[in-house]
CSV table of C-alpha atoms in Angstrom, one decimal:
chain,number,residue,atom,x,y,z
A,1,MET,CA,0.0,-0.1,0.0
A,2,GLY,CA,2.9,2.4,0.7
A,3,ARG,CA,4.2,2.1,-2.9
A,4,MET,CA,0.7,2.7,-4.2
A,5,ARG,CA,0.2,5.8,-2.2
A,6,GLN,CA,3.5,7.1,-3.3
A,7,GLY,CA,2.6,6.5,-6.9
A,8,THR,CA,-0.7,8.1,-6.5
A,9,LYS,CA,0.9,11.2,-5.1
A,10,ILE,CA,3.6,11.4,-8.0
A,11,VAL,CA,0.7,11.1,-10.6
A,12,ALA,CA,-1.3,13.8,-8.7
A,13,ILE,CA,1.6,16.3,-8.6
A,14,ALA,CA,2.4,15.7,-12.2
A,15,THR,CA,-1.2,16.3,-13.2
A,16,LEU,CA,-1.5,19.4,-11.1
A,17,LEU,CA,1.7,20.8,-12.6
A,18,LEU,CA,0.5,20.1,-16.0
A,19,GLY,CA,-2.8,21.7,-15.4
A,20,LEU,CA,-1.2,24.8,-14.1
A,21,ALA,CA,1.1,24.9,-17.0
A,22,VAL,CA,-1.8,24.9,-19.4
A,23,PHE,CA,-3.6,27.4,-17.5
A,24,THR,CA,-0.6,29.7,-17.5
A,25,ALA,CA,0.1,29.4,-21.1
A,26,THR,CA,-3.6,30.2,-21.9
A,27,VAL,CA,-3.2,33.3,-19.9
A,28,ALA,CA,0.0,34.3,-21.5
A,29,ALA,CA,-1.5,33.9,-24.9
A,30,GLY,CA,-3.7,37.0,-24.4
A,31,ALA,CA,-1.2,39.2,-26.4
A,32,LEU,CA,-1.5,41.6,-29.3
A,33,LYS,CA,-1.8,39.7,-32.6
A,34,TRP,CA,-2.5,40.8,-36.2
A,35,SER,CA,-5.4,39.5,-38.2
A,36,ARG,CA,-6.5,40.2,-41.7
A,37,LEU,CA,-9.8,42.2,-42.1
A,38,GLY,CA,-12.2,41.8,-44.9
A,39,ARG,CA,-11.3,42.3,-48.5
A,40,LEU,CA,-11.5,45.7,-50.2
A,41,GLN,CA,-12.4,44.0,-53.5
A,42,GLU,CA,-14.5,41.0,-53.7
A,43,THR,CA,-12.3,39.5,-56.4
A,44,THR,CA,-9.7,37.0,-55.4
A,45,GLY,CA,-6.0,37.7,-55.6
A,46,ALA,CA,-4.1,40.9,-54.9
A,47,GLN,CA,-5.9,43.8,-53.2
A,48,PRO,CA,-5.3,47.5,-53.9
A,49,LEU,CA,-2.3,49.1,-52.2
A,50,VAL,CA,-3.5,50.8,-49.1
A,51,ALA,CA,-1.7,54.3,-48.8
A,52,ALA,CA,-3.7,55.8,-45.9
A,53,LEU,CA,-6.1,54.8,-43.1
A,54,ALA,CA,-8.6,56.8,-41.1
A,55,ALA,CA,-10.9,55.8,-38.2
A,56,HIS,CA,-14.0,57.3,-36.8
A,57,PRO,CA,-13.2,59.0,-33.3
A,58,SER,CA,-16.2,57.5,-31.5
A,59,ASP,CA,-17.9,54.9,-33.7
A,60,PRO,CA,-15.7,51.7,-33.5
A,61,ASP,CA,-17.3,50.3,-36.6
A,62,ILE,CA,-16.4,52.9,-39.2
A,63,LEU,CA,-13.0,52.7,-40.9
A,64,TYR,CA,-11.7,54.3,-44.2
A,65,ALA,CA,-8.9,53.2,-46.5
A,66,GLY,CA,-7.2,55.5,-49.1
A,67,ALA,CA,-6.0,53.3,-52.0
A,68,TRP,CA,-3.8,53.3,-55.1
A,69,LEU,CA,-5.0,51.9,-58.4
A,70,THR,CA,-2.8,48.9,-58.4
A,71,THR,CA,-5.6,46.4,-59.3
A,72,PRO,CA,-8.3,46.4,-62.0
A,73,GLY,CA,-11.4,48.2,-60.9
A,74,ALA,CA,-9.8,49.6,-57.6
A,75,ALA,CA,-11.6,52.5,-55.9
A,76,LEU,CA,-9.6,55.4,-54.5
A,77,VAL,CA,-11.4,55.4,-51.2
A,78,TYR,CA,-13.1,52.5,-49.3
A,79,ARG,CA,-15.5,52.6,-46.3
A,80,SER,CA,-16.4,49.9,-43.7
A,81,ALA,CA,-19.3,50.2,-41.4
A,82,ASP,CA,-18.7,46.9,-39.6
A,83,GLY,CA,-15.1,47.3,-38.2
A,84,GLY,CA,-13.5,46.2,-41.4
A,85,ALA,CA,-15.4,42.9,-42.0
A,86,THR,CA,-16.8,44.3,-45.3
A,87,TRP,CA,-15.8,47.4,-47.4
A,88,GLN,CA,-17.6,49.4,-50.1
A,89,ALA,CA,-16.2,51.9,-52.5
A,90,ALA,CA,-16.6,55.4,-51.3
A,91,ASP,CA,-15.3,57.6,-54.2
A,92,ALA,CA,-18.3,59.0,-56.0
A,93,GLY,CA,-17.1,62.4,-57.5
A,94,LEU,CA,-13.5,61.7,-57.3
A,95,PRO,CA,-11.5,61.9,-60.6
A,96,THR,CA,-11.5,58.7,-62.7
A,97,ASP,CA,-8.4,59.5,-64.9
A,98,LEU,CA,-5.6,58.9,-62.4
A,99,ASP,CA,-2.7,56.9,-63.8
A,100,ALA,CA,-2.3,53.2,-62.7
A,101,ASN,CA,-0.2,52.8,-59.6
A,102,THR,CA,-1.1,56.2,-58.3
A,103,GLY,CA,-4.0,57.3,-56.1
A,104,VAL,CA,-4.5,58.7,-52.6
A,105,GLU,CA,-1.5,60.2,-51.0
A,106,ASP,CA,-3.2,61.0,-47.7
A,107,LEU,CA,-6.6,60.7,-46.1
A,108,LEU,CA,-7.7,62.8,-43.2
A,109,LEU,CA,-10.9,62.6,-41.0
A,110,ASP,CA,-12.1,65.8,-39.1
A,111,PRO,CA,-12.3,64.7,-35.5
A,112,ALA,CA,-14.6,67.6,-34.7
A,113,ASN,CA,-16.9,66.6,-37.6
A,114,PRO,CA,-16.4,63.0,-38.4
A,115,ASP,CA,-18.6,63.1,-41.6
A,116,VAL,CA,-16.0,65.4,-43.0
A,117,LEU,CA,-13.1,63.7,-45.0
A,118,TYR,CA,-10.2,65.2,-47.0
A,119,ALA,CA,-8.3,63.2,-49.5
A,120,ALA,CA,-5.0,64.3,-51.2
A,121,LEU,CA,-4.7,62.7,-54.7
A,122,HIS,CA,-1.5,62.1,-56.7
A,123,ARG,CA,-1.4,65.3,-59.1
A,124,ARG,CA,-5.1,65.8,-58.5
A,125,GLY,CA,-5.1,68.3,-55.7
A,126,ILE,CA,-7.3,68.0,-52.6
A,127,TRP,CA,-10.9,66.7,-52.3
A,128,ARG,CA,-13.5,67.0,-49.5
A,129,SER,CA,-16.5,64.8,-48.5
A,130,ASP,CA,-19.2,66.3,-46.2
A,131,ASP,CA,-21.2,63.0,-46.1
A,132,ALA,CA,-18.8,60.3,-44.8
A,133,GLY,CA,-17.3,59.6,-48.2
A,134,ALA,CA,-20.6,59.2,-50.2
A,135,THR,CA,-19.8,62.1,-52.4
A,136,TRP,CA,-16.7,64.3,-53.0
A,137,GLN,CA,-16.0,67.9,-54.1
A,138,ASN,CA,-12.8,69.4,-55.5
A,139,LEU,CA,-11.2,72.1,-53.2
A,140,SER,CA,-8.9,73.6,-55.8
A,141,ASP,CA,-9.0,77.4,-56.6
A,142,ASP,CA,-6.6,80.0,-58.0
A,143,ALA,CA,-4.0,79.3,-55.3
A,144,LEU,CA,-4.1,75.6,-55.2
A,145,ALA,CA,-4.2,74.1,-58.8
A,146,ALA,CA,-6.4,71.2,-59.7
A,147,ASP,CA,-3.3,69.2,-60.7
A,148,GLU,CA,-1.4,70.1,-57.5
A,149,ASP,CA,0.6,67.1,-56.2
A,150,VAL,CA,-0.3,67.1,-52.5
A,151,ILE,CA,1.6,64.6,-50.3
A,152,ASP,CA,0.6,65.3,-46.7
A,153,LEU,CA,-2.4,66.9,-44.9
A,154,ALA,CA,-3.0,68.1,-41.3
A,155,LEU,CA,-5.7,69.8,-39.4
A,156,ASP,CA,-5.0,72.5,-36.7
A,157,PRO,CA,-6.2,70.8,-33.5
A,158,GLU,CA,-7.0,74.3,-32.0
A,159,SER,CA,-8.8,75.4,-35.1
A,160,PRO,CA,-10.3,72.4,-37.1
A,161,ALA,CA,-11.3,74.7,-39.9
A,162,THR,CA,-7.7,75.4,-40.8
A,163,LEU,CA,-6.3,72.7,-43.2
A,164,TYR,CA,-2.6,72.5,-44.0
A,165,ALA,CA,-1.6,70.9,-47.3
A,166,LEU,CA,2.0,70.0,-48.1
A,167,SER,CA,2.7,69.6,-51.9
A,168,THR,CA,5.8,69.3,-54.1
A,169,ASP,CA,5.6,73.2,-54.4
A,170,GLY,CA,5.4,73.9,-50.6
A,171,LEU,CA,2.7,74.7,-48.0
A,172,ASN,CA,-0.8,75.8,-48.6
A,173,VAL,CA,-3.3,76.6,-46.0
A,174,LEU,CA,-7.1,76.6,-46.3
A,175,SER,CA,-8.7,79.0,-43.7
A,176,SER,CA,-12.3,79.2,-42.6
A,177,ASP,CA,-13.2,81.5,-45.5
A,178,GLY,CA,-12.7,78.6,-47.9
A,179,ARG,CA,-9.6,80.1,-49.7
A,180,TRP,CA,-6.2,78.7,-50.0
A,181,LYS,CA,-3.0,80.7,-49.3
A,182,ALA,CA,0.6,79.8,-50.0
A,183,MET,CA,2.8,80.0,-46.8
A,184,ASN,CA,6.3,79.4,-47.9
A,185,ARG,CA,8.2,82.5,-46.7
A,186,GLY,CA,11.6,81.0,-45.4
A,187,LEU,CA,11.1,77.6,-47.1
A,188,PRO,CA,13.7,76.5,-49.9
A,189,ARG,CA,12.5,76.8,-53.4
A,190,PRO,CA,10.8,73.7,-54.8
A,191,ALA,CA,13.6,73.3,-57.5
A,192,THR,CA,16.2,72.7,-54.7
A,193,VAL,CA,14.3,70.5,-52.4
A,194,VAL,CA,11.9,67.5,-52.1
A,195,TYR,CA,9.3,68.0,-49.4
A,196,ASN,CA,8.7,64.6,-47.6
A,197,GLY,CA,6.4,65.3,-44.7
A,198,LEU,CA,4.5,67.6,-42.4
A,199,ALA,CA,3.7,67.5,-38.7
A,200,LEU,CA,1.8,69.7,-36.2
A,201,ASP,CA,2.8,70.1,-32.6
A,202,PRO,CA,-0.3,69.2,-30.6
A,203,THR,CA,1.1,71.0,-27.5
A,204,ASP,CA,2.0,74.3,-29.2
A,205,PRO,CA,-0.7,75.8,-31.5
A,206,GLY,CA,0.8,77.3,-34.6
A,207,THR,CA,3.9,75.2,-34.5
A,208,LEU,CA,4.6,73.0,-37.4
A,209,TYR,CA,7.5,71.0,-38.9
A,210,ILE,CA,8.3,70.1,-42.5
A,211,ALA,CA,10.7,67.4,-43.4
A,212,THR,CA,12.8,67.9,-46.7
A,213,ASN,CA,15.6,66.3,-48.7
A,214,PRO,CA,18.5,67.5,-48.8
A,215,LYS,CA,18.0,70.5,-46.5
A,216,GLY,CA,16.7,68.9,-43.4
A,217,LEU,CA,14.0,70.2,-41.1
A,218,TYR,CA,12.0,73.5,-41.1
A,219,ARG,CA,9.9,74.9,-38.2
A,220,THR,CA,7.1,77.6,-37.9
A,221,THR,CA,5.6,78.9,-34.7
A,222,ASN,CA,3.0,81.1,-36.4
A,223,GLY,CA,1.0,78.8,-38.5
A,224,GLY,CA,3.2,78.9,-41.5
A,225,ARG,CA,3.7,82.7,-42.0
A,226,ASN,CA,7.4,82.3,-41.5
A,227,TRP,CA,9.7,79.3,-41.6
A,228,ARG,CA,13.2,78.8,-40.3
A,229,GLU,CA,15.7,76.0,-40.8
A,230,ASN,CA,15.7,73.8,-37.7
A,231,ASN,CA,18.8,71.6,-38.1
A,232,PHE,CA,20.7,72.1,-34.8
A,233,GLN,CA,23.1,69.1,-34.2
A,234,LEU,CA,21.7,67.2,-37.2
A,235,GLY,CA,25.1,67.2,-38.8
A,236,GLY,CA,26.3,68.8,-42.0
A,237,GLY,CA,26.0,67.7,-45.6
A,238,VAL,CA,22.9,66.1,-47.0
A,239,ARG,CA,20.0,66.0,-44.5
A,240,ASN,CA,17.5,63.6,-46.0
A,241,ILE,CA,14.7,63.6,-43.5
A,242,LYS,CA,12.2,61.1,-44.7
A,243,GLY,CA,9.6,61.8,-42.1
A,244,VAL,CA,8.7,63.9,-39.1
A,245,ALA,CA,6.3,63.6,-36.2
A,246,VAL,CA,5.4,65.2,-32.8
A,247,SER,CA,4.1,63.0,-29.9
A,248,PRO,CA,1.1,63.9,-27.9
A,249,ASN,CA,3.5,65.3,-25.2
A,250,GLY,CA,5.6,67.4,-27.6
A,251,ASP,CA,8.5,65.2,-28.3
A,252,LEU,CA,9.8,65.8,-31.8
A,253,PHE,CA,10.8,62.8,-34.0
A,254,VAL,CA,12.7,62.7,-37.3
A,255,SER,CA,13.6,59.9,-39.6
A,256,LEU,CA,17.1,60.8,-41.0
A,257,ARG,CA,18.3,58.5,-43.7
A,258,GLY,CA,21.7,57.0,-42.9
A,259,VAL,CA,21.3,57.9,-39.2
A,260,GLY,CA,17.9,56.6,-38.2
A,261,LEU,CA,15.2,57.7,-35.8
A,262,LEU,CA,16.0,60.7,-33.6
A,263,ARG,CA,14.0,62.3,-30.8
A,264,SER,CA,14.2,65.8,-29.3
A,265,ALA,CA,12.6,67.1,-26.2
A,266,ASP,CA,13.5,70.8,-26.8
A,267,ASN,CA,12.0,71.5,-30.3
A,268,GLY,CA,15.0,70.2,-32.1
A,269,ARG,CA,17.8,72.0,-30.4
A,270,THR,CA,19.3,68.7,-29.3
A,271,TRP,CA,18.7,65.1,-30.5
A,272,THR,CA,18.9,61.6,-29.0
A,273,PRO,CA,18.9,58.3,-31.0
A,274,SER,CA,15.6,56.6,-30.5
A,275,GLN,CA,15.6,53.4,-32.4
A,276,GLU,CA,16.8,50.7,-30.1
A,277,GLY,CA,15.2,47.5,-31.2
A,278,ILE,CA,14.6,48.6,-34.8
A,279,THR,CA,16.5,46.6,-37.6
A,280,PHE,CA,17.6,47.6,-41.0
A,281,THR,CA,18.3,44.3,-42.6
A,282,ASN,CA,16.1,44.8,-45.7
A,283,THR,CA,16.4,48.5,-46.2
A,284,LEU,CA,19.0,51.4,-46.1
A,285,PHE,CA,20.2,52.1,-42.6
A,286,GLY,CA,18.1,54.7,-41.0
A,287,THR,CA,15.2,54.5,-43.3
A,288,ILE,CA,12.0,54.2,-41.1
A,289,SER,CA,8.6,55.8,-41.2
A,290,ALA,CA,7.8,58.7,-38.8
A,291,PRO,CA,6.2,57.2,-35.7
A,292,ILE,CA,2.5,57.4,-35.0
A,293,PHE,CA,1.1,57.5,-31.5
A,294,ASP,CA,-1.9,56.0,-29.9
A,295,PRO,CA,-4.5,58.6,-29.1
A,296,ASN,CA,-5.6,56.5,-26.1
A,297,ASP,CA,-2.1,55.9,-24.7
A,298,PRO,CA,0.6,58.3,-25.8
A,299,SER,CA,3.3,55.9,-24.6
A,300,VAL,CA,2.5,53.5,-27.4
A,301,ALA,CA,3.8,54.2,-30.9
A,302,LEU,CA,4.1,52.4,-34.1
A,303,THR,CA,6.6,52.7,-37.0
A,304,HIS,CA,7.6,50.5,-39.9
A,305,ASN,CA,10.2,49.9,-42.7
A,306,SER,CA,11.0,47.1,-45.0
A,307,ASP,CA,11.9,44.9,-42.1
A,308,GLY,CA,8.4,45.0,-40.7
A,309,VAL,CA,6.4,46.8,-38.0
A,310,PHE,CA,7.8,47.9,-34.7
A,311,ARG,CA,6.0,49.0,-31.6
A,312,SER,CA,7.1,51.1,-28.6
A,313,ALA,CA,5.5,51.1,-25.1
A,314,ASP,CA,7.7,53.9,-23.7
A,315,GLY,CA,6.9,56.8,-25.9
A,316,GLY,CA,9.3,55.9,-28.8
A,317,ALA,CA,12.5,55.4,-26.6
A,318,THR,CA,12.8,51.6,-27.4
A,319,TRP,CA,11.0,49.4,-29.9
A,320,GLN,CA,10.1,45.7,-30.3
A,321,ARG,CA,9.2,43.9,-33.4
A,322,PHE,CA,5.4,43.8,-33.8
A,323,SER,CA,4.6,41.0,-36.3
A,324,ASN,CA,2.6,38.3,-34.4
A,325,GLY,CA,0.1,36.9,-36.7
A,326,LEU,CA,1.1,39.1,-39.6
A,327,SER,CA,1.7,37.2,-42.8
A,328,VAL,CA,5.2,37.4,-44.3
A,329,THR,CA,3.6,38.5,-47.6
A,330,ALA,CA,1.7,41.4,-46.0
A,331,VAL,CA,4.1,44.3,-46.9
A,332,VAL,CA,3.0,47.1,-44.6
A,333,THR,CA,2.6,50.5,-46.4
A,334,THR,CA,0.9,52.6,-43.6
A,335,LEU,CA,-0.2,52.4,-40.0
A,336,GLY,CA,-3.0,53.8,-37.9
A,337,PHE,CA,-4.9,53.7,-34.7
A,338,ALA,CA,-8.7,53.4,-34.1
A,339,PRO,CA,-9.5,56.0,-31.4
A,340,ALA,CA,-12.9,54.3,-30.7
A,341,ARG,CA,-11.2,50.9,-30.3
A,342,PRO,CA,-8.6,51.1,-27.5
A,343,ASP,CA,-5.5,49.0,-27.9
A,344,VAL,CA,-6.4,48.3,-31.6
A,345,ALA,CA,-3.7,49.1,-34.3
A,346,LEU,CA,-4.5,49.2,-38.0
A,347,GLY,CA,-2.1,48.4,-40.9
A,348,GLY,CA,-2.6,48.9,-44.6
A,349,THR,CA,-0.5,46.7,-47.0
A,350,ALA,CA,0.7,46.7,-50.6
A,351,ALA,CA,-1.5,43.8,-51.7
A,352,SER,CA,-3.1,42.2,-48.7
A,353,GLY,CA,-5.7,44.8,-47.7
A,354,VAL,CA,-6.2,46.0,-44.2
A,355,TRP,CA,-5.1,44.3,-41.0
A,356,ALA,CA,-5.9,45.0,-37.4
A,357,ALA,CA,-3.8,44.1,-34.3
A,358,ALA,CA,-5.8,43.5,-31.1
A,359,GLU,CA,-5.4,41.5,-27.9
A,360,GLU,CA,-6.4,37.8,-28.4
A,361,VAL,CA,-9.5,37.1,-26.6
A,362,THR,CA,-9.3,33.7,-24.8
A,363,ASP,CA,-11.4,32.1,-22.2
A,364,PRO,CA,-8.9,30.5,-19.8
A,365,PRO,CA,-10.2,27.2,-18.2
A,366,ASP,CA,-10.7,27.1,-14.5
A,367,PRO,CA,-7.6,26.4,-12.6
A,368,PRO,CA,-7.2,22.8,-11.6
A,369,ASP,CA,-8.5,21.8,-8.1
A,370,PRO,CA,-5.5,20.5,-6.2
A,371,THR,CA,-7.7,18.6,-3.7
A,372,ARG,CA,-9.3,16.6,-6.4
A,373,LEU,CA,-6.0,15.9,-8.2
A,374,MET,CA,-4.5,14.5,-4.9
A,375,PHE,CA,-6.9,11.5,-5.1
A,376,VAL,CA,-6.4,10.5,-8.7
A,377,PRO,CA,-5.9,6.7,-8.6
A,378,MET,CA,-2.9,5.0,-10.1
A,379,ILE,CA,-3.8,1.9,-12.1
A,380,ARG,CA,-1.2,-0.8,-11.6
A,381,ARG,CA,-0.7,-3.5,-14.3
């Protein structure tokens, strides 16, 4: 009997440990994971390249995707009313004569009036929808040509009626009177520079930054009326800044080709490397997108390059690869957050549609009952 009791105890302990291991593994599985949303086009095969994403600020079901014409029959804008499960074309009124492999350069939703959308099109200017993408109107006038190549848009957080548009010719601003005005005093001439990106400082109204190649960073503190070079300690020679961003707490980030991601806490007077954990195996060193920040948690940020997606949980100081569940064929082209869906990230791809990253929902089993397990009989043969 003594041997039998000892064997029963060994089996019980082993069973208990196994049960606890399964329980612990199930709990640990509740991590962020990418999954593919519904198809933009119902046809099989490649999907249109997704160049921009926008999400409704309070309705978790409404998403928008700005696309390029990379597949037959592709639309320029798609809308989902069920969280991305299904998509419908939302481009009535947008031009139909864009060249193949061009399309939406940027897509912006007005958080103060979520039915209002702005779309920047490749060599077709800026368009506006007042009915959640159902119809679109051209915003061109004498100051902003209908064939203007606009590459980046931004809305003044303190004055939503003020729209900033960065084009290959510089900056134009649309004020509340509905008129465009060029605001390029202090910016380099278009023939001498390539404009790469635009960012507003959410903590300092009227402060904006423009990223250029090869002349680096420019800054305005009066809404664009005057610009100054802002290249303190960025080094001499060519300054190819691929992107610029400002975090919710006012930290300034630039992606400097050949150097990497840099961060400044003093408006660009001093810089600190901020790319620990980011790799450059499949791309030129330092080439990385400007980070975007979670509106529900400013310590969380996303960025991407040809190596994949990277996530920061400390405001952009350090990064971790963020690819759990993401197909190796899903080449990420743009990233976003869904303000009405906390802890959900969005990713647009070159040919695999839109993806979402969220915490896996698992129902862990009840933990094993040690008392019951202690009496598991051992069968002797």
